[in-house]
Amino acid sequence: FEMEARWILRGFPRDASRILDIGCGIGALFPLIGVSRVVGIDYAYAGLRRTRERFPATRLACGDGAALPFADKSFDAIAAQHVVEHLPDAASACKEWRRVLHSGGRLIIVTPNAEFCDPSIFDDPTHVRLFNRRSLRQTIESSGLIVEHISTLGLPWFRQYRTLPGGWRLRRALLRRAAMVARLPRIRWAGQSLCCVARRSDR
């Protein structure tokens, strides 16, 4: 989560003052984004009650992340962390997300990587579709958004660290350098999480 959160924060425009967190859950990203500039939406009302207790001043909405109760061009950026794989019509959702972004606004998506070496770790009855880099790009661009960057996070052998001598130390060292290691040719697309930054352009 920490690795993904850092990546998400780097994707926001520097001057973003209004950010939508789709599928916000208990608001794990709120303190990192800044509670004064984030709006959270989630379909689980019971979960949002807990979120309200933790962040009483943050604006929250209960609803469908693919049918947002917000006006056109309401946000500078959107974060959708492990959301798109749960949606029956991801392409329509991306069109809706584009609708509420300002011109030049950014959409930040993190989702399981279908090309990860052990896809069984993503087994979840609520998953509708797992994406690889090509299918995610196609889905996002079909909405009119411009994909600026796609990469993966997480290293494919991390699940085996417990069996290695000094595995915990190795894991910590690699995590600190994961962004650099993930650029190596053989593992560039093998990470556990697929990460994408897209931009709304009205030209």
PDB file of C-alpha atoms in Angstrom:
ATOM      1  CA  PHE A   1       0.000   0.000   0.000  1.00  0.00           C
ATOM      2  CA  GLU A   2       2.745   2.477   0.892  1.00  0.00           C
ATOM      3  CA  MET A   3       4.488   1.922  -2.437  1.00  0.00           C
ATOM      4  CA  GLU A   4       1.236   2.429  -4.343  1.00  0.00           C
ATOM      5  CA  ALA A   5       0.310   5.490  -2.282  1.00  0.00           C
ATOM      6  CA  ARG A   6       3.651   7.170  -3.011  1.00  0.00           C
ATOM      7  CA  TRP A   7       3.203   6.454  -6.706  1.00  0.00           C
ATOM      8  CA  ILE A   8      -0.341   7.877  -6.676  1.00  0.00           C
ATOM      9  CA  LEU A   9       0.791  11.084  -4.974  1.00  0.00           C
ATOM     10  CA  ARG A  10       3.533  11.627  -7.556  1.00  0.00           C
ATOM     11  CA  GLY A  11       0.912  11.447 -10.312  1.00  0.00           C
ATOM     12  CA  PHE A  12      -1.231  14.332  -9.050  1.00  0.00           C
ATOM     13  CA  PRO A  13      -0.742  17.779 -10.615  1.00  0.00           C
ATOM     14  CA  ARG A  14       1.326  19.967  -8.289  1.00  0.00           C
ATOM     15  CA  ASP A  15      -1.428  22.565  -8.024  1.00  0.00           C
ATOM     16  CA  ALA A  16      -4.326  20.093  -7.577  1.00  0.00           C
ATOM     17  CA  SER A  17      -6.678  21.526  -4.956  1.00  0.00           C
ATOM     18  CA  ARG A  18      -9.666  19.207  -5.407  1.00  0.00           C
ATOM     19  CA  ILE A  19      -9.067  15.457  -5.689  1.00  0.00           C
ATOM     20  CA  LEU A  20     -11.627  12.646  -5.892  1.00  0.00           C
ATOM     21  CA  ASP A  21     -10.803   9.298  -4.284  1.00  0.00           C
ATOM     22  CA  ILE A  22     -13.040   6.679  -5.928  1.00  0.00           C
ATOM     23  CA  GLY A  23     -13.575   3.575  -3.812  1.00  0.00           C
ATOM     24  CA  CYS A  24     -12.112   5.455  -0.862  1.00  0.00           C
ATOM     25  CA  GLY A  25     -12.938   2.757   1.723  1.00  0.00           C
ATOM     26  CA  ILE A  26     -11.877   3.874   5.182  1.00  0.00           C
ATOM     27  CA  GLY A  27      -9.917   6.813   3.771  1.00  0.00           C
ATOM     28  CA  ALA A  28      -6.437   5.316   3.870  1.00  0.00           C
ATOM     29  CA  LEU A  29      -5.241   7.815   1.239  1.00  0.00           C
ATOM     30  CA  PHE A  30      -6.845  10.878   2.858  1.00  0.00           C
ATOM     31  CA  PRO A  31      -3.991  11.868   5.212  1.00  0.00           C
ATOM     32  CA  LEU A  32      -1.505  11.522   2.360  1.00  0.00           C
ATOM     33  CA  ILE A  33      -3.585  13.498  -0.139  1.00  0.00           C
ATOM     34  CA  GLY A  34      -4.636  16.090   2.452  1.00  0.00           C
ATOM     35  CA  VAL A  35      -8.054  15.967   4.069  1.00  0.00           C
ATOM     36  CA  SER A  36      -8.840  19.529   3.028  1.00  0.00           C
ATOM     37  CA  ARG A  37      -8.568  18.805  -0.703  1.00  0.00           C
ATOM     38  CA  VAL A  38      -9.979  15.281  -1.013  1.00  0.00           C
ATOM     39  CA  VAL A  39     -13.533  14.107  -1.685  1.00  0.00           C
ATOM     40  CA  GLY A  40     -14.246  10.403  -1.136  1.00  0.00           C
ATOM     41  CA  ILE A  41     -16.872   8.178  -2.726  1.00  0.00           C
ATOM     42  CA  ASP A  42     -17.627   4.531  -2.002  1.00  0.00           C
ATOM     43  CA  TYR A  43     -20.640   2.273  -2.527  1.00  0.00           C
ATOM     44  CA  ALA A  44     -20.437   0.695   0.966  1.00  0.00           C
ATOM     45  CA  TYR A  45     -22.483   2.866   3.314  1.00  0.00           C
ATOM     46  CA  ALA A  46     -21.467   0.949   6.453  1.00  0.00           C
ATOM     47  CA  GLY A  47     -17.801   1.478   5.642  1.00  0.00           C
ATOM     48  CA  LEU A  48     -18.330   5.195   5.032  1.00  0.00           C
ATOM     49  CA  ARG A  49     -19.773   5.586   8.513  1.00  0.00           C
ATOM     50  CA  ARG A  50     -16.384   4.511   9.860  1.00  0.00           C
ATOM     51  CA  THR A  51     -14.662   6.860   7.436  1.00  0.00           C
ATOM     52  CA  ARG A  52     -16.828   9.721   8.676  1.00  0.00           C
ATOM     53  CA  GLU A  53     -15.751   8.988  12.250  1.00  0.00           C
ATOM     54  CA  ARG A  54     -12.090   9.135  11.228  1.00  0.00           C
ATOM     55  CA  PHE A  55     -12.388  12.199   8.989  1.00  0.00           C
ATOM     56  CA  PRO A  56     -15.381  14.270  10.114  1.00  0.00           C
ATOM     57  CA  ALA A  57     -14.440  17.309   7.998  1.00  0.00           C
ATOM     58  CA  THR A  58     -13.949  15.444   4.704  1.00  0.00           C
ATOM     59  CA  ARG A  59     -16.697  15.459   2.101  1.00  0.00           C
ATOM     60  CA  LEU A  60     -17.979  11.934   1.470  1.00  0.00           C
ATOM     61  CA  ALA A  61     -20.540  10.471  -0.916  1.00  0.00           C
ATOM     62  CA  CYS A  62     -22.116   7.036  -1.037  1.00  0.00           C
ATOM     63  CA  GLY A  63     -22.673   5.949  -4.586  1.00  0.00           C
ATOM     64  CA  ASP A  64     -21.593   4.186  -7.746  1.00  0.00           C
ATOM     65  CA  GLY A  65     -18.097   5.081  -8.853  1.00  0.00           C
ATOM     66  CA  ALA A  66     -19.248   4.741 -12.462  1.00  0.00           C
ATOM     67  CA  ALA A  67     -22.171   7.191 -12.037  1.00  0.00           C
ATOM     68  CA  LEU A  68     -20.776  10.098 -10.056  1.00  0.00           C
ATOM     69  CA  PRO A  69     -23.014  12.655  -8.296  1.00  0.00           C
ATOM     70  CA  PHE A  70     -20.751  15.561  -9.270  1.00  0.00           C
ATOM     71  CA  ALA A  71     -20.911  18.320 -11.866  1.00  0.00           C
ATOM     72  CA  ASP A  72     -18.810  18.334 -15.025  1.00  0.00           C
ATOM     73  CA  LYS A  73     -15.180  19.429 -14.542  1.00  0.00           C
ATOM     74  CA  SER A  74     -15.366  19.300 -10.745  1.00  0.00           C
ATOM     75  CA  PHE A  75     -11.920  17.854  -9.992  1.00  0.00           C
ATOM     76  CA  ASP A  76      -8.253  18.442 -10.711  1.00  0.00           C
ATOM     77  CA  ALA A  77      -7.409  14.758 -10.237  1.00  0.00           C
ATOM     78  CA  ILE A  78      -8.967  11.362  -9.549  1.00  0.00           C
ATOM     79  CA  ALA A  79      -7.442   8.394  -7.725  1.00  0.00           C
ATOM     80  CA  ALA A  80      -8.914   4.949  -8.402  1.00  0.00           C
ATOM     81  CA  GLN A  81      -6.861   2.452  -6.404  1.00  0.00           C
ATOM     82  CA  HIS A  82      -8.012  -1.147  -6.986  1.00  0.00           C
ATOM     83  CA  VAL A  83     -11.394  -0.107  -8.356  1.00  0.00           C
ATOM     84  CA  VAL A  84     -11.473  -0.581 -12.128  1.00  0.00           C
ATOM     85  CA  GLU A  85     -11.128  -4.392 -11.916  1.00  0.00           C
ATOM     86  CA  HIS A  86     -14.435  -4.547 -10.011  1.00  0.00           C
ATOM     87  CA  LEU A  87     -16.512  -2.611 -12.553  1.00  0.00           C
ATOM     88  CA  PRO A  88     -18.858  -4.338 -15.036  1.00  0.00           C
ATOM     89  CA  ASP A  89     -18.196  -1.650 -17.673  1.00  0.00           C
ATOM     90  CA  ALA A  90     -14.795  -0.090 -17.113  1.00  0.00           C
ATOM     91  CA  ALA A  91     -14.901   1.856 -20.388  1.00  0.00           C
ATOM     92  CA  SER A  92     -18.117   3.632 -19.396  1.00  0.00           C
ATOM     93  CA  ALA A  93     -16.654   4.357 -15.971  1.00  0.00           C
ATOM     94  CA  CYS A  94     -13.602   5.982 -17.581  1.00  0.00           C
ATOM     95  CA  LYS A  95     -15.921   8.223 -19.632  1.00  0.00           C
ATOM     96  CA  GLU A  96     -17.655   9.253 -16.430  1.00  0.00           C
ATOM     97  CA  TRP A  97     -14.323   9.943 -14.754  1.00  0.00           C
ATOM     98  CA  ARG A  98     -13.268  12.054 -17.718  1.00  0.00           C
ATOM     99  CA  ARG A  99     -16.511  14.032 -17.426  1.00  0.00           C
ATOM    100  CA  VAL A 100     -15.758  15.240 -13.892  1.00  0.00           C
ATOM    101  CA  LEU A 101     -12.094  16.117 -14.590  1.00  0.00           C
ATOM    102  CA  HIS A 102     -11.026  19.643 -15.469  1.00  0.00           C
ATOM    103  CA  SER A 103      -9.227  20.079 -18.759  1.00  0.00           C
ATOM    104  CA  GLY A 104      -5.678  18.921 -18.039  1.00  0.00           C
ATOM    105  CA  GLY A 105      -6.847  16.984 -14.977  1.00  0.00           C
ATOM    106  CA  ARG A 106      -5.275  13.626 -14.218  1.00  0.00           C
ATOM    107  CA  LEU A 107      -6.722  10.164 -13.644  1.00  0.00           C
ATOM    108  CA  ILE A 108      -4.509   7.867 -11.547  1.00  0.00           C
ATOM    109  CA  ILE A 109      -5.371   4.159 -11.731  1.00  0.00           C
ATOM    110  CA  VAL A 110      -3.810   1.286  -9.796  1.00  0.00           C
ATOM    111  CA  THR A 111      -5.114  -2.214 -10.540  1.00  0.00           C
ATOM    112  CA  PRO A 112      -3.863  -5.833 -10.415  1.00  0.00           C
ATOM    113  CA  ASN A 113      -1.506  -6.705 -13.256  1.00  0.00           C
ATOM    114  CA  ALA A 114      -2.842  -9.618 -15.319  1.00  0.00           C
ATOM    115  CA  GLU A 115       0.749 -10.365 -16.406  1.00  0.00           C
ATOM    116  CA  PHE A 116       1.978 -10.908 -12.847  1.00  0.00           C
ATOM    117  CA  CYS A 117       3.748 -14.253 -12.442  1.00  0.00           C
ATOM    118  CA  ASP A 118       1.213 -15.568  -9.899  1.00  0.00           C
ATOM    119  CA  PRO A 119      -2.256 -14.257 -10.806  1.00  0.00           C
ATOM    120  CA  SER A 120      -3.829 -16.564  -8.216  1.00  0.00           C
ATOM    121  CA  ILE A 121      -3.073 -13.927  -5.576  1.00  0.00           C
ATOM    122  CA  PHE A 122      -5.773 -11.801  -7.218  1.00  0.00           C
ATOM    123  CA  ASP A 123      -8.498 -14.424  -6.780  1.00  0.00           C
ATOM    124  CA  ASP A 124     -11.528 -12.420  -5.666  1.00  0.00           C
ATOM    125  CA  PRO A 125     -15.157 -13.165  -6.566  1.00  0.00           C
ATOM    126  CA  THR A 126     -15.815  -9.427  -6.960  1.00  0.00           C
ATOM    127  CA  HIS A 127     -13.189  -9.033  -9.694  1.00  0.00           C
ATOM    128  CA  VAL A 128     -14.816  -8.627 -13.095  1.00  0.00           C
ATOM    129  CA  ARG A 129     -11.691  -8.257 -15.224  1.00  0.00           C
ATOM    130  CA  LEU A 130      -7.935  -8.129 -14.753  1.00  0.00           C
ATOM    131  CA  PHE A 131      -6.062  -5.842 -17.134  1.00  0.00           C
ATOM    132  CA  ASN A 132      -2.672  -5.967 -18.758  1.00  0.00           C
ATOM    133  CA  ARG A 133      -0.978  -2.823 -20.009  1.00  0.00           C
ATOM    134  CA  ARG A 134      -2.485  -3.088 -23.488  1.00  0.00           C
ATOM    135  CA  SER A 135      -6.082  -3.674 -22.415  1.00  0.00           C
ATOM    136  CA  LEU A 136      -5.903  -0.957 -19.750  1.00  0.00           C
ATOM    137  CA  ARG A 137      -4.542   1.572 -22.243  1.00  0.00           C
ATOM    138  CA  GLN A 138      -7.252   0.662 -24.755  1.00  0.00           C
ATOM    139  CA  THR A 139     -10.005   0.966 -22.137  1.00  0.00           C
ATOM    140  CA  ILE A 140      -8.816   4.361 -20.918  1.00  0.00           C
ATOM    141  CA  GLU A 141      -8.177   5.823 -24.363  1.00  0.00           C
ATOM    142  CA  SER A 142     -11.627   4.727 -25.563  1.00  0.00           C
ATOM    143  CA  SER A 143     -13.029   7.320 -23.128  1.00  0.00           C
ATOM    144  CA  GLY A 144     -11.119  10.181 -24.751  1.00  0.00           C
ATOM    145  CA  LEU A 145      -8.435  10.396 -22.056  1.00  0.00           C
ATOM    146  CA  ILE A 146      -4.770  10.510 -23.043  1.00  0.00           C
ATOM    147  CA  VAL A 147      -2.555   7.898 -21.403  1.00  0.00           C
ATOM    148  CA  GLU A 148       0.679   9.536 -20.296  1.00  0.00           C
ATOM    149  CA  HIS A 149       2.345   6.675 -18.431  1.00  0.00           C
ATOM    150  CA  ILE A 150       1.901   2.978 -17.628  1.00  0.00           C
ATOM    151  CA  SER A 151       4.210   0.941 -15.423  1.00  0.00           C
ATOM    152  CA  THR A 152       4.092  -1.760 -12.770  1.00  0.00           C
ATOM    153  CA  LEU A 153       4.944  -1.794  -9.067  1.00  0.00           C
ATOM    154  CA  GLY A 154       6.051  -4.660  -6.888  1.00  0.00           C
ATOM    155  CA  LEU A 155       8.656  -7.280  -7.703  1.00  0.00           C
ATOM    156  CA  PRO A 156       7.668 -10.778  -8.857  1.00  0.00           C
ATOM    157  CA  TRP A 157       9.731 -12.821  -6.397  1.00  0.00           C
ATOM    158  CA  PHE A 158       8.728 -11.009  -3.190  1.00  0.00           C
ATOM    159  CA  ARG A 159       6.330 -13.757  -2.138  1.00  0.00           C
ATOM    160  CA  GLN A 160       9.295 -16.127  -1.724  1.00  0.00           C
ATOM    161  CA  TYR A 161      11.318 -13.903   0.604  1.00  0.00           C
ATOM    162  CA  ARG A 162      10.474 -15.988   3.702  1.00  0.00           C
ATOM    163  CA  THR A 163      12.325 -18.990   2.247  1.00  0.00           C
ATOM    164  CA  LEU A 164      15.556 -17.060   1.568  1.00  0.00           C
ATOM    165  CA  PRO A 165      18.412 -16.613   4.048  1.00  0.00           C
ATOM    166  CA  GLY A 166      18.089 -13.052   5.343  1.00  0.00           C
ATOM    167  CA  GLY A 167      14.856 -12.732   3.369  1.00  0.00           C
ATOM    168  CA  TRP A 168      13.387  -9.965   5.517  1.00  0.00           C
ATOM    169  CA  ARG A 169      16.483  -7.797   5.076  1.00  0.00           C
ATOM    170  CA  LEU A 170      16.523  -8.489   1.344  1.00  0.00           C
ATOM    171  CA  ARG A 171      12.864  -7.572   1.094  1.00  0.00           C
ATOM    172  CA  ARG A 172      13.374  -4.257   2.906  1.00  0.00           C
ATOM    173  CA  ALA A 173      16.363  -3.368   0.745  1.00  0.00           C
ATOM    174  CA  LEU A 174      14.544  -4.167  -2.483  1.00  0.00           C
ATOM    175  CA  LEU A 175      11.424  -2.288  -1.437  1.00  0.00           C
ATOM    176  CA  ARG A 176      13.484   0.845  -0.892  1.00  0.00           C
ATOM    177  CA  ARG A 177      14.767   0.521  -4.449  1.00  0.00           C
ATOM    178  CA  ALA A 178      11.670  -1.037  -6.023  1.00  0.00           C
ATOM    179  CA  ALA A 179      10.948   1.861  -8.367  1.00  0.00           C
ATOM    180  CA  MET A 180      14.481   1.646  -9.770  1.00  0.00           C
ATOM    181  CA  VAL A 181      14.555  -2.171  -9.963  1.00  0.00           C
ATOM    182  CA  ALA A 182      11.164  -2.260 -11.674  1.00  0.00           C
ATOM    183  CA  ARG A 183      12.656  -0.419 -14.680  1.00  0.00           C
ATOM    184  CA  LEU A 184      14.903  -3.361 -15.529  1.00  0.00           C
ATOM    185  CA  PRO A 185      13.868  -4.898 -18.876  1.00  0.00           C
ATOM    186  CA  ARG A 186      12.982  -8.396 -17.652  1.00  0.00           C
ATOM    187  CA  ILE A 187      10.754  -7.221 -14.813  1.00  0.00           C
ATOM    188  CA  ARG A 188       9.407  -3.931 -16.124  1.00  0.00           C
ATOM    189  CA  TRP A 189       5.981  -5.451 -16.781  1.00  0.00           C
ATOM    190  CA  ALA A 190       6.063  -8.226 -14.170  1.00  0.00           C
ATOM    191  CA  GLY A 191       5.103  -6.219 -11.085  1.00  0.00           C
ATOM    192  CA  GLN A 192       2.043  -7.031  -9.026  1.00  0.00           C
ATOM    193  CA  SER A 193       0.246  -3.705  -9.558  1.00  0.00           C
ATOM    194  CA  LEU A 194      -0.398  -2.031 -12.897  1.00  0.00           C
ATOM    195  CA  CYS A 195      -0.249   1.765 -12.602  1.00  0.00           C
ATOM    196  CA  CYS A 196      -1.464   4.337 -15.096  1.00  0.00           C
ATOM    197  CA  VAL A 197      -1.618   8.124 -15.367  1.00  0.00           C
ATOM    198  CA  ALA A 198      -4.045   9.587 -17.901  1.00  0.00           C
ATOM    199  CA  ARG A 199      -4.947  13.190 -18.704  1.00  0.00           C
ATOM    200  CA  ARG A 200      -8.041  14.942 -19.948  1.00  0.00           C
ATOM    201  CA  SER A 201      -7.403  17.100 -22.986  1.00  0.00           C
ATOM    202  CA  ASP A 202     -10.160  19.033 -24.700  1.00  0.00           C
ATOM    203  CA  ARG A 203      -8.130  19.692 -27.845  1.00  0.00           C
TER     204      ARG A 203
END
